Coordinates of C-alpha atoms and ligand atoms in Angstrom, one line a residue:
M1 CA 29.1 98.2 83.7
T2 CA 29.7 98.8 87.4
T3 CA 29.0 102.0 89.2
A4 CA 32.7 102.5 89.7
E5 CA 33.3 102.2 85.9
T6 CA 30.7 104.7 85.0
N7 CA 32.5 107.2 87.2
V8 CA 35.9 106.7 85.6
P9 CA 36.9 110.2 84.6
V10 CA 37.6 110.9 80.9
L11 CA 40.3 113.2 79.6
I12 CA 39.9 114.3 76.0
A13 CA 43.4 115.5 75.2
G14 CA 44.8 118.0 72.7
G15 CA 41.8 118.6 70.5
R16 CA 40.5 121.9 69.1
V17 CA 37.7 122.8 71.5
I18 CA 34.9 124.8 70.0
D19 CA 32.2 126.0 72.4
P20 CA 29.7 128.4 70.8
S21 CA 28.1 129.1 74.1
S22 CA 31.3 130.7 75.6
G23 CA 33.0 131.6 72.3
F24 CA 35.9 129.5 73.2
D25 CA 37.9 128.1 70.2
G26 CA 41.4 126.8 70.8
I27 CA 43.5 123.8 71.5
A28 CA 42.7 122.5 75.0
D29 CA 42.1 119.4 77.1
V30 CA 38.6 118.6 78.5
L31 CA 38.3 116.7 81.8
V32 CA 35.0 114.9 82.4
G33 CA 33.9 113.2 85.7
D34 CA 30.8 112.5 87.7
G35 CA 28.8 113.1 84.5
V36 CA 29.8 116.7 84.1
I37 CA 32.6 118.8 82.6
K38 CA 35.2 119.2 85.3
A39 CA 37.6 121.5 83.5
V40 CA 38.5 122.9 80.1
G41 CA 41.9 124.3 79.4
P42 CA 45.5 123.6 78.3
G43 CA 47.8 121.3 80.2
L44 CA 45.1 119.3 82.1
A45 CA 46.8 116.1 81.0
G46 CA 49.8 116.9 83.2
Q47 CA 47.6 117.3 86.2
V48 CA 46.0 113.8 86.2
S49 CA 47.5 110.4 86.3
A50 CA 46.9 108.3 83.2
D51 CA 46.0 105.4 85.5
D52 CA 43.1 107.3 86.9
V53 CA 41.5 108.5 83.7
R54 CA 40.4 107.1 80.4
V55 CA 42.2 109.2 77.7
I56 CA 40.7 110.0 74.3
P57 CA 43.6 111.3 72.2
A58 CA 42.1 114.2 70.1
D59 CA 45.0 115.6 68.2
G60 CA 43.7 117.0 64.9
M61 CA 40.2 116.5 66.1
V62 CA 37.4 118.9 67.1
V63 CA 35.8 118.7 70.5
C64 CA 32.4 120.4 71.0
P65 CA 29.1 120.0 72.8
G66 CA 27.0 117.1 71.5
F67 CA 24.6 117.9 68.7
I68 CA 21.0 118.5 69.6
D69 CA 18.4 117.3 67.0
V70 CA 15.1 119.1 67.2
H71 CA 13.5 116.9 64.6
T72 CA 13.9 113.1 64.6
H73 CA 11.5 110.3 63.7
L74 CA 12.0 107.3 66.0
R75 CA 8.9 105.3 64.9
E76 CA 8.2 103.8 68.3
P77 CA 5.4 103.1 69.3
G78 CA 3.8 101.5 66.2
F79 CA 6.5 101.1 63.6
E80 CA 9.3 99.3 65.4
Y81 CA 10.2 97.5 62.2
K82 CA 11.4 100.8 60.8
E83 CA 13.2 102.0 64.0
T84 CA 13.0 101.8 67.7
I85 CA 13.9 104.4 70.3
A86 CA 16.9 102.3 71.2
T87 CA 18.2 101.8 67.6
G88 CA 17.5 105.5 66.7
A89 CA 19.5 106.5 69.8
A90 CA 22.4 104.3 68.9
A91 CA 22.4 105.8 65.4
A92 CA 22.4 109.3 67.1
A93 CA 25.4 108.3 69.2
R94 CA 27.3 107.3 66.0
G95 CA 26.4 110.6 64.4
G96 CA 27.5 112.8 67.3
F97 CA 24.0 113.7 68.5
T98 CA 23.4 113.6 72.3
T99 CA 19.8 114.8 72.4
L100 CA 17.0 113.9 70.1
C101 CA 13.5 115.4 70.0
A102 CA 11.2 112.6 68.8
M103 CA 8.4 113.6 66.4
P104 CA 4.9 112.5 67.4
N105 CA 3.8 110.8 64.2
T106 CA 3.8 107.4 65.8
E107 CA 1.0 104.9 66.2
P108 CA -0.7 105.8 68.5
P109 CA 0.4 109.4 67.9
V110 CA 1.8 111.4 70.9
D111 CA -1.3 113.4 71.6
N112 CA -1.9 112.5 75.3
A113 CA 0.2 112.2 78.5
A114 CA 0.2 108.4 78.5
V115 CA 2.1 108.2 75.2
V116 CA 4.5 110.9 76.2
D117 CA 5.2 109.0 79.3
Y118 CA 5.8 105.8 77.3
V119 CA 8.3 107.6 74.9
L120 CA 10.2 109.2 77.8
R121 CA 10.4 106.0 79.8
R122 CA 11.8 104.1 76.7
G123 CA 14.0 107.0 76.1
A124 CA 15.5 107.0 79.6
A125 CA 17.1 103.6 78.8
A126 CA 18.5 104.7 75.4
A127 CA 22.1 105.7 74.6
V128 CA 21.3 109.4 74.2
R129 CA 18.8 111.8 75.8
I130 CA 15.3 111.5 74.3
R131 CA 12.8 114.4 74.5
A132 CA 9.2 114.2 73.2
I133 CA 7.4 116.5 70.8
G134 CA 3.6 116.4 71.2
C135 CA 0.9 116.6 68.5
V136 CA -0.7 120.0 67.6
S137 CA -4.0 118.3 66.8
K138 CA -5.8 115.3 68.2
G139 CA -4.7 112.2 66.3
R140 CA -2.7 114.5 64.0
R141 CA -6.0 114.8 62.0
G142 CA -5.7 118.6 61.8
R143 CA -9.3 119.3 63.1
E144 CA -9.2 119.7 66.8
L145 CA -6.4 121.0 69.0
A146 CA -4.6 118.4 71.2
D147 CA -4.5 119.1 74.9
M148 CA -1.3 121.1 74.7
E149 CA -1.3 121.9 78.4
E150 CA -1.5 118.2 79.3
L151 CA 1.3 117.5 76.8
A152 CA 3.5 120.2 78.2
A153 CA 2.9 119.0 81.8
A154 CA 3.8 115.5 80.7
G155 CA 7.2 116.8 79.5
C156 CA 6.8 117.7 75.8
V157 CA 9.3 120.3 74.6
A158 CA 7.5 121.4 71.4
F159 CA 4.4 120.6 69.3
S160 CA 4.1 119.4 65.7
D161 CA 1.9 117.4 63.4
D162 CA 5.0 116.8 61.3
G163 CA 4.7 114.4 58.4
D164 CA 1.6 116.6 57.7
P165 CA 1.3 120.4 57.9
V166 CA -1.2 122.2 60.0
H167 CA -3.5 123.0 57.1
D168 CA -6.3 124.7 59.0
S169 CA -5.2 128.4 59.5
G170 CA -7.6 128.9 62.4
L171 CA -6.2 125.8 64.2
M172 CA -2.7 127.1 63.6
R173 CA -3.6 130.5 65.0
L174 CA -5.0 128.8 68.1
A175 CA -2.0 126.6 68.5
L176 CA 0.4 129.6 68.2
T177 CA -1.6 131.4 70.8
Y178 CA -1.2 128.5 73.2
S179 CA 2.5 128.2 72.4
R180 CA 3.0 131.8 73.5
D181 CA 1.4 131.1 76.8
L182 CA 3.2 127.7 77.3
G183 CA 6.5 129.1 76.1
L184 CA 7.0 126.1 73.8
P185 CA 7.5 126.2 70.0
I186 CA 5.2 124.9 67.3
S187 CA 7.3 123.2 64.6
N188 CA 5.3 123.3 61.4
H189 CA 6.0 121.2 58.2
C190 CA 5.1 123.9 55.7
Q191 CA 3.6 122.5 52.5
D192 CA 0.3 123.3 50.9
H193 CA -0.9 120.0 49.6
A194 CA -3.4 121.6 47.3
L195 CA -0.5 122.9 45.3
C196 CA 1.1 119.4 44.9
P197 CA -1.6 116.8 45.3
Q198 CA 0.4 113.9 43.7
G199 CA 3.9 115.4 44.0
V200 CA 6.8 113.1 44.7
M201 CA 9.8 115.3 43.8
A202 CA 10.7 118.9 43.2
E203 CA 8.8 120.4 40.2
G204 CA 11.4 121.0 37.6
W205 CA 13.4 119.5 34.8
V206 CA 14.0 116.2 36.6
S207 CA 10.3 115.7 37.3
S208 CA 9.5 116.5 33.7
R209 CA 12.1 114.1 32.4
L210 CA 10.8 111.3 34.6
G211 CA 7.2 112.2 34.0
L212 CA 6.5 112.4 37.7
A213 CA 4.3 114.9 39.5
G214 CA 6.2 117.8 41.0
I215 CA 6.1 119.7 44.2
P216 CA 6.7 123.4 43.4
A217 CA 8.7 125.6 45.8
V218 CA 5.6 127.8 46.3
A219 CA 3.8 124.9 48.1
E220 CA 6.3 125.5 50.9
E221 CA 6.6 129.2 50.5
A222 CA 2.9 129.8 50.7
M223 CA 2.6 128.2 54.1
V224 CA 5.8 129.8 55.4
A225 CA 4.2 133.2 54.5
R226 CA 1.0 132.3 56.3
D227 CA 2.8 131.0 59.4
I228 CA 4.9 134.1 59.7
A229 CA 1.8 136.3 59.5
L230 CA 0.1 134.2 62.2
A231 CA 3.2 134.4 64.4
E232 CA 3.2 138.1 64.1
L233 CA -0.5 138.2 64.9
T234 CA -0.4 135.9 67.9
G235 CA 3.1 136.5 69.3
G236 CA 3.4 132.7 69.3
R237 CA 6.5 130.6 69.1
L238 CA 6.8 129.6 65.5
H239 CA 9.5 127.2 64.4
L240 CA 9.7 126.4 60.7
A241 CA 10.7 122.8 60.1
H242 CA 13.1 121.7 57.3
L243 CA 13.1 124.7 55.0
S244 CA 14.2 123.8 51.5
A245 CA 13.4 126.7 49.1
A246 CA 15.3 129.9 48.5
G247 CA 12.1 131.9 48.7
S248 CA 11.4 130.5 52.2
V249 CA 14.8 131.5 53.5
E250 CA 14.3 135.0 52.1
M251 CA 10.9 135.3 53.9
V252 CA 12.5 134.3 57.2
R253 CA 15.2 136.8 56.7
T254 CA 12.7 139.6 56.1
A255 CA 10.6 138.5 59.1
K256 CA 13.5 138.5 61.5
S257 CA 14.6 141.9 60.2
R258 CA 11.2 143.1 61.3
G259 CA 11.7 141.7 64.8
I260 CA 9.3 138.7 64.5
P261 CA 10.7 136.1 66.9
I262 CA 10.6 133.0 64.8
T263 CA 13.1 130.2 64.4
A264 CA 13.9 127.9 61.5
E265 CA 15.8 124.7 60.6
V266 CA 17.4 123.1 57.6
C267 CA 18.4 119.5 57.0
P268 CA 21.8 118.2 56.0
H269 CA 20.5 116.6 52.8
H270 CA 19.0 119.9 51.7
L271 CA 22.5 121.4 52.0
M272 CA 24.3 118.8 49.9
L273 CA 21.9 117.0 47.6
T274 CA 20.0 118.3 44.6
E275 CA 17.1 117.2 42.5
D276 CA 19.2 115.5 39.9
W277 CA 20.2 112.9 42.6
A278 CA 16.7 111.5 41.9
L279 CA 18.1 110.2 38.5
G280 CA 20.6 107.9 40.4
G281 CA 24.3 108.0 39.9
H282 CA 24.8 110.2 43.0
G283 CA 24.0 113.4 41.2
D284 CA 26.3 112.6 38.3
T285 CA 23.8 112.9 35.5
A286 CA 26.3 111.9 32.9
A287 CA 26.6 108.5 34.6
T288 CA 22.9 107.8 34.1
G289 CA 22.2 107.7 30.4
A290 CA 19.2 105.5 30.8
L291 CA 15.9 106.8 32.2
S292 CA 16.1 105.7 35.8
Y293 CA 15.3 106.9 39.2
E294 CA 16.5 106.4 42.8
T295 CA 13.7 106.1 45.4
Q296 CA 16.2 106.7 48.2
T297 CA 16.1 110.4 47.1
K298 CA 12.4 110.7 47.8
V299 CA 12.0 113.0 50.8
Y300 CA 9.7 115.7 52.2
P301 CA 10.4 118.5 51.4
P302 CA 12.0 117.3 48.1
L303 CA 15.6 117.8 47.0
R304 CA 15.7 121.0 45.0
R305 CA 17.9 123.1 42.7
P306 CA 21.5 124.2 43.3
E307 CA 20.2 127.7 43.9
D308 CA 18.0 126.5 46.7
V309 CA 20.9 124.6 48.3
A310 CA 23.1 127.8 48.1
A311 CA 20.3 129.9 49.7
C312 CA 19.9 127.4 52.6
I313 CA 23.7 127.4 53.2
S314 CA 24.0 131.2 53.1
G315 CA 20.9 131.5 55.4
L316 CA 22.5 129.1 57.8
A317 CA 25.8 131.0 57.7
D318 CA 24.3 134.4 58.3
G319 CA 21.9 133.3 61.1
T320 CA 18.6 133.6 59.2
I321 CA 18.4 129.8 59.8
D322 CA 18.9 129.0 63.5
C323 CA 19.7 125.4 63.4
I324 CA 20.3 122.1 61.6
A325 CA 17.8 119.3 62.2
T326 CA 18.2 115.9 60.7
D327 CA 14.5 115.0 59.9
H328 CA 15.9 111.4 60.3
A329 CA 13.2 109.3 58.7
P330 CA 14.1 105.6 58.8
H331 CA 12.1 103.2 56.6
D332 CA 12.1 99.5 56.0
R333 CA 13.3 98.1 52.6
A334 CA 9.8 97.4 51.2
S335 CA 8.9 101.1 51.6
K336 CA 11.7 102.1 49.3
E337 CA 12.1 99.1 46.9
C338 CA 9.1 100.0 44.7
T339 CA 8.1 102.7 42.2
Y340 CA 9.0 106.3 42.9
Q341 CA 5.3 107.1 43.3
D342 CA 4.7 104.4 45.9
A343 CA 8.0 104.9 47.8
A344 CA 7.8 106.4 51.3
F345 CA 9.2 109.9 51.9
G346 CA 12.3 110.1 54.0
I347 CA 16.0 109.6 54.4
S348 CA 17.9 107.9 57.3
V349 CA 20.2 110.8 58.2
L350 CA 21.6 110.6 61.7
E351 CA 24.8 108.7 60.8
T352 CA 25.7 110.7 57.7
A353 CA 24.7 114.2 58.9
L354 CA 28.1 115.4 60.0
G355 CA 29.8 114.1 56.8
M356 CA 27.2 115.9 54.7
L357 CA 27.4 119.1 56.6
M358 CA 31.2 119.2 56.5
Q359 CA 31.0 119.4 52.7
A360 CA 29.6 123.0 53.1
V361 CA 32.6 123.8 55.4
H362 CA 35.2 122.3 53.1
D363 CA 33.6 124.1 50.2
G364 CA 33.8 127.4 52.1
G365 CA 30.1 128.0 52.4
I366 CA 30.1 128.2 56.2
L367 CA 32.8 128.4 58.9
L368 CA 33.3 125.4 61.2
P369 CA 32.5 127.3 64.5
T370 CA 29.3 128.6 62.9
L371 CA 28.3 125.1 61.8
I372 CA 28.8 123.8 65.3
D373 CA 26.7 126.7 66.7
R374 CA 23.9 125.6 64.4
L375 CA 24.1 122.0 65.7
T376 CA 24.3 122.9 69.4
L377 CA 23.5 126.4 70.7
G378 CA 21.1 127.2 67.8
P379 CA 18.7 124.2 68.5
A380 CA 19.0 124.8 72.2
Q381 CA 17.9 128.4 71.8
A382 CA 15.0 127.3 69.5
L383 CA 13.8 124.9 72.1
G384 CA 14.2 127.1 75.2
A385 CA 16.3 127.9 78.3
A386 CA 16.1 124.4 79.7
F387 CA 18.4 123.1 76.9
A388 CA 21.2 125.7 77.5
P389 CA 23.3 123.4 79.7
Y390 CA 23.4 120.7 77.1
A391 CA 24.8 123.1 74.5
A392 CA 27.7 124.3 76.7
L393 CA 31.2 123.0 77.3
V394 CA 32.1 124.7 80.6
A395 CA 32.8 123.4 84.1
G396 CA 29.6 122.1 85.7
T397 CA 27.5 121.4 82.6
P398 CA 26.4 117.9 81.7
A399 CA 29.3 116.1 79.8
D400 CA 27.4 115.7 76.5
L401 CA 30.0 116.1 73.8
V402 CA 31.4 114.9 70.5
V403 CA 34.9 114.4 69.2
F404 CA 35.2 114.4 65.4
D405 CA 37.8 114.3 62.8
P406 CA 36.9 117.1 60.3
D407 CA 39.2 115.7 57.6
A408 CA 38.7 111.9 57.9
V409 CA 37.5 110.6 54.5
W410 CA 35.2 107.6 54.8
R411 CA 32.7 105.7 52.6
V412 CA 29.1 105.4 53.7
D413 CA 28.2 101.7 54.2
V414 CA 24.6 101.2 55.2
N415 CA 25.4 97.7 56.5
R416 CA 27.3 99.4 59.4
F417 CA 24.4 101.6 60.4
A418 CA 23.0 101.3 63.9
S419 CA 19.7 102.6 62.5
L420 CA 17.2 100.0 61.2
G421 CA 16.6 102.5 58.4
R422 CA 19.2 102.0 55.7
N423 CA 17.3 104.3 53.3
T424 CA 19.9 106.8 52.1
P425 CA 21.0 107.8 48.6
L426 CA 24.5 108.1 50.1
D427 CA 25.4 104.4 50.3
G428 CA 28.9 104.0 48.8
V429 CA 29.5 107.8 48.7
E430 CA 32.7 109.2 50.2
L431 CA 32.2 111.9 52.9
R432 CA 34.9 114.0 54.6
G433 CA 34.3 114.5 58.3
R434 CA 33.7 111.7 60.8
V435 CA 32.6 111.2 64.4
A436 CA 35.3 109.6 66.6
A437 CA 33.6 109.5 69.9
T438 CA 30.3 110.6 71.6
L439 CA 29.8 111.1 75.3
V440 CA 26.5 111.5 77.1
G441 CA 26.5 112.4 80.7
G442 CA 30.2 111.6 80.7
R443 CA 29.8 108.1 79.4
P444 CA 31.3 107.1 76.1
V445 CA 28.3 105.9 74.1
F446 CA 30.1 105.6 70.8
A447 CA 33.8 105.2 69.7
E448 CA 34.7 104.8 66.0
P449 CA 37.1 101.8 65.8
D450 CA 38.6 103.2 62.6
L451 CA 39.7 106.4 64.5
L452 CA 40.1 105.3 68.1
A453 CA 41.1 102.3 70.2
P454 CA 37.9 100.2 70.5
D455 CA 38.4 99.5 74.2
L456 CA 37.3 103.1 74.9
L457 CA 33.7 102.1 74.6
S458 CA 31.7 100.5 77.3
T459 CA 28.6 99.2 75.6
D460 CA 26.6 98.4 78.7
F461 CA 24.9 101.4 80.3
S462 CA 21.9 101.8 82.5
S463 CA 19.1 104.4 82.4
T464 CA 19.8 105.5 85.9
D465 CA 23.0 107.1 84.8
L466 CA 21.3 109.4 82.4
L467 CA 18.6 110.3 84.9
S468 CA 21.0 111.0 87.7
N469 CA 22.9 113.3 85.4
G470 CA 20.0 115.6 85.1
G471 CA 18.4 113.7 82.3
R472 CA 14.8 115.0 82.6
Ligands
LIG501 ZN1 8.2 117.2 57.9

């Protein structure tokens, strides 16, 4: 793409613009140019010549800031056969995500400035904005604190040993103390392994029926309780990753009512799927008479009971839970085509996230503007003030935005995924709500050919565009 082409203004015409940062919710046009939002309002289409702008017709669609994912596994460096930064970013664009925070459980892990620099340099050439999360402990071994100051100076936006919890309470206390001084959150994967040494799915009737070791909700709740206590003690910036149990949501609600400044996330799959999906048949247990299982449902934390799903949705709706994070965890086929015990934990989520989440809206569990808040402003606030411009749709802010059809019904087909990870229990499942177009820094990085004219998309883009638009 030439420089001239990258500067072609884009007019998104006639959509329902929802901007949680300003509270705007109404039919309007959005004019984008020079990488930023130029104007938002009714009647902009009449003020520009159709020859001068690329028009995205958005009648019946929602236009909002691009989604910010505080929890993504991009697998590079070390596991490029599962995902690369480039393929993960392309999957993000298809899913409406414009900023990804990459988890540090790579090989080598992101526990020093050189690896941070590698991830950010690779990320600068990707379709969406890539931010790095650094390790809490050296080598993610949970023994010795990583040099958090070095990681922060190198550009890390948070810290996590995700994939593993920070088991050592003394180490967690120290990390939270540093997080307070650095002003960056610690995202902890809460799970006490001593309570679920061989666990592969939620402890309950499904694990009993299949004869597989369970993971009780208390394994998560016990560490959530510890971390809240440590956050209160230290004044640190605690962010609770992927909460899945009703008891955890209630503890966060109580902590917030006492004024403890913690934040928390939930994942799309924990808002839609339940433990019985492990039996195959897409949660329709009547369809699976035989004793079988579906390894694509194996995920950390596990899919749980309908009561837990309901608690996570109501926690998200009332603000107890600040944001949605995908925990996108791509895997190769061999990691899933094996026994349930041997299968890897994780689901490839980026490309189905919106469709899964919209089910909660269509079912009346959460209002659409609230859901969008939890995908944009919520994660930006959990990360810190530097992210605010990327969660706003007002003149002068970076033109990171998504256009989606809230009612489009489509069938998930993993063969169309941009992610190398085709591990999802949703293959073949119908979802309602689909991304039509995604713009990063004013450039269309994805356009859905089933919903929009394919010539909208310019596939060739260079890293300099992202950087010049305030990328880092
Ligand atoms: Zn995790």
